[in-house]
Short mmCIF file of C-alpha atoms and ligand atoms in Angstrom, two decimals:
data_model
loop_
_atom_site.label_atom_id
_atom_site.label_comp_id
_atom_site.label_asym_id
_atom_site.label_seq_id
_atom_site.Cartn_x
_atom_site.Cartn_y
_atom_site.Cartn_z
CA MET A 109 -28.51 -10.02 -16.00
CA ILE A 110 -24.90 -10.08 -15.83
CA ASN A 111 -22.66 -12.71 -14.12
CA ILE A 112 -20.16 -11.71 -11.55
CA LEU A 113 -17.66 -14.23 -10.35
CA PHE A 114 -16.19 -13.63 -6.91
CA ALA A 115 -12.80 -15.23 -6.99
CA ALA A 116 -11.17 -14.86 -3.55
CA ARG A 117 -10.72 -17.00 -0.53
CA PRO A 118 -14.02 -18.39 0.76
CA GLU A 119 -13.83 -16.34 4.09
CA ARG A 120 -13.71 -13.16 2.07
CA TRP A 121 -16.96 -14.32 0.50
CA VAL A 122 -18.63 -14.06 3.96
CA THR A 123 -17.46 -10.59 4.36
CA TYR A 124 -18.13 -9.31 0.82
CA GLU A 125 -21.49 -11.10 -0.17
CA GLN A 126 -23.86 -8.59 1.39
CA PRO A 127 -21.95 -5.28 0.87
CA LEU A 128 -21.62 -6.33 -2.79
CA HIS A 129 -25.37 -7.13 -3.16
CA ASP A 130 -26.10 -3.82 -1.43
CA ALA A 131 -23.77 -1.93 -3.74
CA LEU A 132 -25.19 -3.66 -6.74
CA ASP A 133 -28.85 -2.72 -5.76
CA ALA A 134 -27.97 1.01 -4.98
CA ALA A 135 -26.47 1.15 -8.65
CA GLY A 136 -29.59 -0.65 -10.06
CA ILE A 137 -27.58 -3.37 -11.47
CA THR A 138 -29.33 -6.81 -11.81
CA ALA A 139 -26.59 -9.41 -11.48
CA HIS A 140 -25.90 -13.12 -10.60
CA LEU A 141 -23.06 -12.85 -8.00
CA ALA A 142 -21.45 -16.21 -6.94
CA GLN A 143 -18.36 -17.92 -6.16
CA ASP A 144 -18.84 -20.55 -8.95
CA ILE A 145 -20.16 -19.77 -12.60
CA ALA A 146 -19.24 -21.49 -15.57
CA PRO A 147 -16.16 -19.49 -17.02
CA THR A 148 -17.75 -18.96 -20.38
CA ASP A 149 -20.68 -17.34 -18.79
CA VAL A 150 -18.75 -14.85 -16.54
CA ASP A 151 -19.03 -11.04 -17.48
CA TYR A 152 -16.75 -9.60 -14.52
CA ILE A 153 -14.40 -11.11 -12.22
CA ILE A 154 -14.01 -9.67 -8.47
CA TYR A 155 -10.63 -10.88 -7.49
CA ALA A 156 -7.88 -11.58 -4.98
CA PRO A 157 -4.44 -12.51 -6.03
CA ASN A 158 -4.30 -15.36 -3.38
CA SER A 159 -7.41 -17.02 -4.87
CA ASP A 160 -7.35 -20.34 -6.83
CA LEU A 161 -7.95 -18.80 -10.13
CA GLN A 162 -4.70 -18.11 -11.86
CA ASP A 163 -5.60 -19.01 -15.39
CA PHE A 164 -7.90 -16.58 -17.08
CA THR A 165 -7.96 -18.32 -20.54
CA PRO A 166 -11.56 -19.83 -20.05
CA TYR A 167 -13.03 -16.61 -19.19
CA THR A 168 -13.71 -15.70 -22.69
CA ARG A 169 -16.45 -13.12 -22.32
CA ALA A 170 -15.25 -11.55 -19.23
CA ARG A 171 -14.76 -7.65 -19.49
CA ALA A 172 -12.54 -6.98 -16.57
CA VAL A 173 -10.84 -8.07 -13.49
CA LEU A 174 -11.48 -6.06 -10.44
CA ASN A 175 -8.81 -6.42 -7.89
CA LEU A 176 -9.74 -6.31 -4.13
CA TRP A 177 -6.13 -5.36 -3.30
CA ALA A 178 -4.22 -2.16 -4.02
CA GLY A 179 -1.01 -4.08 -4.69
CA VAL A 180 -0.92 -5.97 -8.08
CA GLU A 181 2.41 -7.22 -8.27
CA GLN A 182 1.19 -11.00 -7.97
CA ILE A 183 -0.95 -10.37 -11.18
CA THR A 184 0.92 -8.05 -13.53
CA GLY A 185 2.85 -10.85 -14.92
CA ASN A 186 -0.07 -13.37 -15.43
CA GLU A 187 0.08 -13.85 -19.19
CA THR A 188 -3.33 -15.57 -19.24
CA LEU A 189 -4.84 -12.06 -18.19
CA LYS A 190 -5.56 -10.06 -21.53
CA ILE A 191 -8.73 -7.87 -20.21
CA PRO A 192 -8.46 -4.70 -18.26
CA LEU A 193 -7.37 -4.99 -14.75
CA ALA A 194 -8.38 -2.40 -12.04
CA ARG A 195 -6.59 -2.00 -8.65
CA MET A 196 -8.30 -1.26 -5.44
CA VAL A 197 -8.68 2.47 -4.47
CA ASP A 198 -10.82 2.38 -1.54
CA PRO A 199 -11.70 5.40 0.73
CA GLY A 200 -11.80 2.90 3.97
CA LEU A 201 -8.35 1.46 2.93
CA THR A 202 -7.11 5.07 2.38
CA LYS A 203 -8.27 6.20 5.61
CA GLY A 204 -6.67 3.13 7.39
CA MET A 205 -3.22 3.93 5.75
CA VAL A 206 -3.42 7.55 6.76
CA GLU A 207 -4.08 6.64 10.35
CA TRP A 208 -1.49 4.03 10.52
CA VAL A 209 1.28 6.13 8.89
CA THR A 210 0.30 9.10 11.17
CA GLY A 211 0.46 7.14 14.16
CA HIS A 212 4.06 5.77 13.52
CA VAL A 213 5.34 9.19 12.37
CA MET A 214 4.20 10.61 15.51
CA ARG A 215 5.94 7.90 17.45
CA TYR A 216 9.16 8.88 15.97
CA HIS A 217 8.60 12.54 15.76
CA LEU A 218 7.59 12.89 19.40
CA GLY A 219 10.33 10.24 20.68
CA MET A 220 7.52 8.44 22.37
CA ASP A 221 9.69 5.30 23.15
CA ALA A 222 11.80 7.04 25.51
CA HIS A 223 8.88 7.22 27.94
CA ILE A 224 6.90 4.13 26.79
CA VAL A 225 9.84 1.79 27.43
CA ASN A 226 11.73 3.17 30.41
CA PRO A 227 12.87 0.14 32.67
CA SER A 228 15.12 2.34 34.69
CA HIS A 229 12.40 4.94 35.43
CA ALA A 230 14.76 7.71 34.31
CA TRP A 231 13.29 11.25 34.42
CA GLU A 232 14.41 12.44 31.13
CA VAL A 233 13.09 15.59 29.91
CA PHE A 234 13.43 16.53 26.16
CA THR A 235 11.41 18.76 24.05
CA PRO A 236 10.75 17.37 20.66
CA PRO A 237 10.77 19.91 17.64
CA LEU A 238 7.59 21.12 16.39
CA ALA A 239 6.14 19.53 13.27
CA GLN A 240 6.93 22.57 11.44
CA GLU A 241 10.80 21.85 12.04
CA ARG A 242 10.30 18.06 10.84
CA ASN A 243 11.04 16.85 7.35
CA ILE A 244 8.83 14.01 6.40
CA VAL A 245 9.45 12.33 2.84
CA ILE A 246 6.81 10.05 1.30
CA LEU A 247 8.27 7.77 -1.62
CA GLY A 248 5.10 7.20 -3.75
CA LEU A 249 2.45 10.12 -4.31
CA GLY A 250 -0.36 7.76 -5.45
CA ALA A 251 -3.92 7.26 -3.88
CA LEU A 252 -2.26 6.29 -0.47
CA GLY A 253 0.97 8.54 -0.31
CA THR A 254 -0.92 11.66 -1.42
CA ALA A 255 -3.55 11.22 1.37
CA CYS A 256 -0.87 10.63 3.97
CA ALA A 257 1.19 13.73 2.79
CA GLN A 258 -1.90 15.85 3.09
CA THR A 259 -2.91 14.66 6.47
CA LEU A 260 0.84 15.14 7.61
CA LEU A 261 0.83 18.54 5.94
CA GLY A 262 -2.36 19.50 8.13
CA LEU A 263 -0.54 18.67 11.22
CA GLY A 264 2.20 21.10 10.31
CA PHE A 265 5.00 18.95 9.06
CA ARG A 266 7.19 19.88 6.13
CA VAL A 267 6.27 17.28 3.49
CA THR A 268 8.08 16.17 0.51
CA GLY A 269 6.66 13.55 -1.87
CA TRP A 270 8.46 11.64 -4.59
CA SER A 271 6.87 9.93 -7.77
CA ARG A 272 7.61 8.85 -11.34
CA SER A 273 5.83 11.52 -13.02
CA PRO A 274 5.58 15.10 -11.95
CA LYS A 275 2.83 16.05 -9.50
CA ASP A 276 1.33 19.19 -8.00
CA VAL A 277 -0.06 18.60 -4.39
CA GLN A 278 -0.73 21.93 -2.81
CA GLY A 279 1.78 22.61 0.11
CA VAL A 280 3.79 19.38 -0.74
CA ASN A 281 7.30 19.66 -2.01
CA CYS A 282 6.66 17.31 -5.06
CA LEU A 283 9.77 15.76 -6.52
CA HIS A 284 10.15 13.10 -9.36
CA GLY A 285 12.84 11.27 -11.21
CA ASP A 286 16.40 10.27 -10.19
CA ASP A 287 17.36 13.60 -9.26
CA GLY A 288 14.27 14.30 -7.19
CA LEU A 289 14.84 10.86 -5.29
CA ASN A 290 18.23 12.18 -4.19
CA LYS A 291 16.93 15.57 -3.04
CA ALA A 292 14.07 13.70 -1.35
CA LEU A 293 16.28 11.45 0.60
CA GLU A 294 18.73 14.24 1.63
CA LEU A 295 15.54 15.75 3.56
CA ALA A 296 14.14 12.47 4.82
CA GLU A 297 14.45 12.74 8.72
CA ILE A 298 11.41 10.37 8.48
CA ALA A 299 10.67 8.30 5.32
CA VAL A 300 7.54 6.49 4.37
CA THR A 301 7.57 4.20 1.61
CA LEU A 302 4.16 3.88 -0.40
CA LEU A 303 5.59 2.64 -3.74
CA PRO A 304 4.34 -0.33 -5.57
CA ASP A 305 6.57 -3.52 -6.10
CA THR A 306 7.86 -3.23 -9.74
CA SER A 307 11.03 -3.91 -11.50
CA SER A 308 11.83 -0.21 -11.32
CA THR A 309 11.25 -0.04 -7.46
CA THR A 310 12.99 -3.25 -6.27
CA ASP A 311 15.74 -2.41 -3.66
CA ILE A 312 15.09 1.43 -4.06
CA LEU A 313 16.31 1.76 -0.56
CA ASN A 314 19.64 0.07 -0.73
CA ALA A 315 23.13 0.90 0.82
CA GLN A 316 23.56 3.96 -1.28
CA THR A 317 20.23 5.60 -1.09
CA LEU A 318 20.08 4.86 2.72
CA ALA A 319 23.37 6.64 3.04
CA MET A 320 21.82 9.89 1.37
CA MET A 321 19.29 10.10 4.29
CA PRO A 322 20.30 12.50 7.29
CA ARG A 323 22.18 10.28 9.95
CA GLY A 324 19.87 8.88 12.62
CA ALA A 325 16.63 8.97 10.30
CA PHE A 326 13.61 6.92 10.57
CA LEU A 327 11.99 4.63 8.02
CA ILE A 328 8.38 3.45 7.86
CA ASN A 329 7.51 0.84 5.12
CA PRO A 330 3.95 -0.04 4.51
CA GLY A 331 4.49 -0.36 0.76
CA ARG A 332 6.08 -3.64 -0.13
CA GLY A 333 8.93 -5.78 1.23
CA PRO A 334 11.14 -5.76 -2.01
CA LEU A 335 11.43 -2.03 -1.81
CA ILE A 336 14.14 -2.45 0.70
CA ASP A 337 17.54 -4.33 0.39
CA ASP A 338 17.32 -6.10 3.71
CA GLY A 339 20.94 -6.64 4.19
CA ALA A 340 21.65 -2.84 3.55
CA LEU A 341 18.93 -1.85 6.08
CA ILE A 342 20.21 -4.02 8.79
CA GLY A 343 23.80 -2.60 8.12
CA ALA A 344 22.53 0.91 8.16
CA LEU A 345 20.61 0.29 11.58
CA ASP A 346 23.78 -1.31 13.00
CA SER A 347 25.74 1.69 12.19
CA GLY A 348 23.13 4.16 13.47
CA GLN A 349 22.72 5.72 9.95
CA ILE A 350 19.13 4.74 10.34
CA ALA A 351 17.85 5.04 14.00
CA HIS A 352 14.81 2.73 13.87
CA ALA A 353 12.47 1.16 11.26
CA THR A 354 8.87 0.05 11.34
CA LEU A 355 8.21 -2.73 8.73
CA ASP A 356 4.79 -3.98 7.84
CA VAL A 357 5.42 -5.70 4.67
CA PHE A 358 8.38 -8.28 3.78
CA ARG A 359 9.72 -10.33 1.07
CA THR A 360 8.45 -13.29 2.64
CA GLU A 361 5.14 -13.12 4.64
CA PRO A 362 4.40 -14.11 7.31
CA LEU A 363 8.10 -13.10 8.27
CA PRO A 364 9.85 -16.11 9.16
CA LYS A 365 10.50 -16.65 12.86
CA ASN A 366 14.38 -16.56 12.51
CA ASP A 367 14.45 -13.48 10.32
CA PRO A 368 16.88 -10.90 11.81
CA TYR A 369 14.28 -8.24 11.76
CA TRP A 370 12.39 -9.90 14.61
CA ALA A 371 15.33 -9.69 17.03
CA HIS A 372 16.73 -6.31 15.97
CA PRO A 373 16.21 -3.73 18.87
CA GLN A 374 15.89 -0.95 16.31
CA VAL A 375 13.02 -2.59 14.25
CA THR A 376 9.28 -2.77 14.86
CA VAL A 377 7.67 -5.56 12.92
CA THR A 378 3.95 -5.18 12.23
CA PRO A 379 1.95 -8.14 10.33
CA HIS A 380 1.05 -6.61 7.00
CA ILE A 381 -1.87 -4.64 8.84
CA ALA A 382 -1.26 -1.21 7.76
CA ALA A 383 -4.49 -0.84 5.92
CA GLU A 384 -7.04 -3.28 5.07
CA THR A 385 -9.69 -3.04 2.22
CA ARG A 386 -12.96 -2.49 3.86
CA ALA A 387 -15.95 -4.47 2.41
CA SER A 388 -18.60 -1.64 2.29
CA THR A 389 -16.52 0.97 0.51
CA ALA A 390 -14.54 -1.43 -1.53
CA SER A 391 -17.82 -2.95 -2.93
CA GLN A 392 -18.96 0.43 -3.90
CA ALA A 393 -15.56 0.94 -5.65
CA VAL A 394 -16.03 -2.47 -7.51
CA VAL A 395 -19.66 -1.98 -8.49
CA GLU A 396 -18.72 1.56 -9.86
CA ASN A 397 -16.45 -0.15 -12.31
CA ILE A 398 -19.07 -2.80 -13.31
CA ARG A 399 -21.46 0.07 -13.85
CA ARG A 400 -19.08 1.87 -16.00
CA GLY A 401 -18.35 -1.31 -17.87
CA GLU A 402 -21.99 -1.61 -18.61
CA ALA A 403 -22.48 1.94 -19.57
CA GLY A 404 -19.65 1.82 -21.97
CA GLU A 405 -17.75 4.23 -19.74
CA PRO A 406 -13.85 3.97 -19.11
CA PHE A 407 -12.92 1.79 -15.95
CA LEU A 408 -11.33 3.84 -13.12
CA ASN A 409 -7.93 2.80 -11.56
CA LEU A 410 -6.76 0.57 -14.50
CA VAL A 411 -3.28 -1.02 -14.07
CA ASP A 412 -0.69 -0.09 -16.73
CA ARG A 413 0.81 -3.76 -17.10
CA ALA A 414 3.95 -2.40 -18.68
CA LEU A 415 4.64 -0.28 -15.68
CA GLY A 416 3.61 -2.95 -13.16
CA TYR A 417 1.21 -0.93 -11.25
P1 NDP B 43 -0.88 4.16 -6.43
O1 NDP B 43 -0.58 3.32 -7.72
O2 NDP B 43 -1.90 5.02 -6.43
O3 NDP B 43 0.51 5.03 -6.49
C1 NDP B 43 1.91 4.67 -6.63
C2 NDP B 43 2.79 5.66 -6.48
O4 NDP B 43 4.25 5.26 -6.62
C3 NDP B 43 2.52 6.78 -7.58
O5 NDP B 43 2.80 8.05 -7.15
C4 NDP B 43 3.72 6.51 -8.56
O6 NDP B 43 3.98 7.48 -9.44
C5 NDP B 43 4.76 6.01 -7.68
N1 NDP B 43 5.83 5.17 -8.48
C6 NDP B 43 5.65 4.02 -9.04
N2 NDP B 43 6.67 3.58 -9.73
C7 NDP B 43 7.49 4.49 -9.32
C8 NDP B 43 8.95 4.69 -9.76
N3 NDP B 43 9.70 3.84 -10.38
N4 NDP B 43 9.68 5.89 -9.35
C9 NDP B 43 8.90 6.89 -8.51
N5 NDP B 43 7.79 6.64 -8.08
C10 NDP B 43 6.93 5.63 -8.55
O7 NDP B 43 -0.64 3.16 -5.36
P2 NDP B 43 -1.31 3.30 -3.82
O8 NDP B 43 -0.94 4.68 -3.38
O9 NDP B 43 -2.66 2.97 -3.93
O10 NDP B 43 -0.54 1.99 -3.07
C11 NDP B 43 0.87 2.17 -2.78
C12 NDP B 43 1.33 0.65 -2.58
O11 NDP B 43 0.85 0.55 -1.09
C13 NDP B 43 0.55 -0.55 -3.11
O12 NDP B 43 1.12 -0.88 -4.43
C14 NDP B 43 0.83 -1.50 -2.15
O13 NDP B 43 2.09 -2.22 -2.45
C15 NDP B 43 0.94 -0.81 -0.87
N6 NDP B 43 -0.19 -1.11 0.07
C16 NDP B 43 0.12 -1.58 1.26
C17 NDP B 43 -0.97 -2.07 2.12
C18 NDP B 43 -0.59 -2.37 3.58
O14 NDP B 43 -1.42 -2.71 4.40
N7 NDP B 43 0.69 -2.61 4.14
C19 NDP B 43 -2.34 -1.71 1.90
C20 NDP B 43 -2.51 -1.09 0.73
C21 NDP B 43 -1.43 -1.01 -0.28
P3 NDP B 43 3.04 8.30 -10.29
O15 NDP B 43 2.21 9.02 -9.54
O16 NDP B 43 3.91 9.03 -11.24
O17 NDP B 43 2.44 7.06 -11.12
C1 OXD B 44 -3.10 -4.43 -0.58
C2 OXD B 44 -2.61 -4.79 0.85
O1 OXD B 44 -2.46 -4.50 -1.54
O2 OXD B 44 -3.49 -5.13 1.68
O3 OXD B 44 -4.47 -4.00 -0.60
O4 OXD B 44 -1.27 -4.72 0.99
#
């Protein structure tokens, strides 16, 4: 019998308790799963960074922390955490992100706003380019960025992706490194940022890099707020360098009521809803790592704390 601590907000327990039991049963794992277990008895910690657990020191026998979120920026600097940390890669979360990104790309690609918001009832006829004539750039070719790239490719778009290490995704123009970023930005009629928040990605979109994008480009950020220098983006929107931005994530969340993004006519704010971890598929992902831990197999989706993701 192993002991699994569920360390997340109480409302998450209601959502996850049954799916986790179902996944444990399906994997043939006998476990005591609870929100409160004596720290020295805990074998695995299922974790959300906004839980009360911030000091891992007393969890002397725990083998891994299994994060319920894809983003790990709130944990990577925790010096009390010495055991392996796995991030969330969940097919449900990935599908949600693909649908959200595709929807917002299509809004910009088809120029939908012109007819949805048309107070003067103008009969304005225009023909959008076909997808095959449109360059989409995805910054970040990980679990989420790659899935979005493949779906957009399937719709016919010209898709470029950018990552830290070289990648080979069939049909996608894969670039990496500083030089790759410059080339990617020059193509970015529509840019989607799906990078993690690390010291290397902070303000990656700033006055200089935004200026490399084609004039009148669109920006979609479901990654993390600190990827964007907010002052530089407002300047680029005001000058017309960036035509419109859809922002799901911010340096401060909820976005303060007086933040200039709320009132800016070229900005759509969504409240960090691009993709949600889904309890049934996420439970299977977490339990697969527990199964691996028990079988002596390597954990999946481990975070490299030196890189920060
Ligand atoms: P992954 O870790 O799978 O992928 C991250 C990608 O970013 C990789 O391709 C990685 O490169 C690349 N990358 C990291 N650092 C750099 C760098 N310095 N330069 C260039 N490329 C870099 O993450 P996911 O795809 O699962 O998730 C991405 C982010 O999406 C999460 O970190 C989170 O912040 C955000 N997110 C937002 C949600 C929302 O609802 N808004 C929901 C879920 C996630 P390489 O492949 O070479 O390692
Ligand atoms: C995540 C998120 O990181 O919801 O999973 O942003």
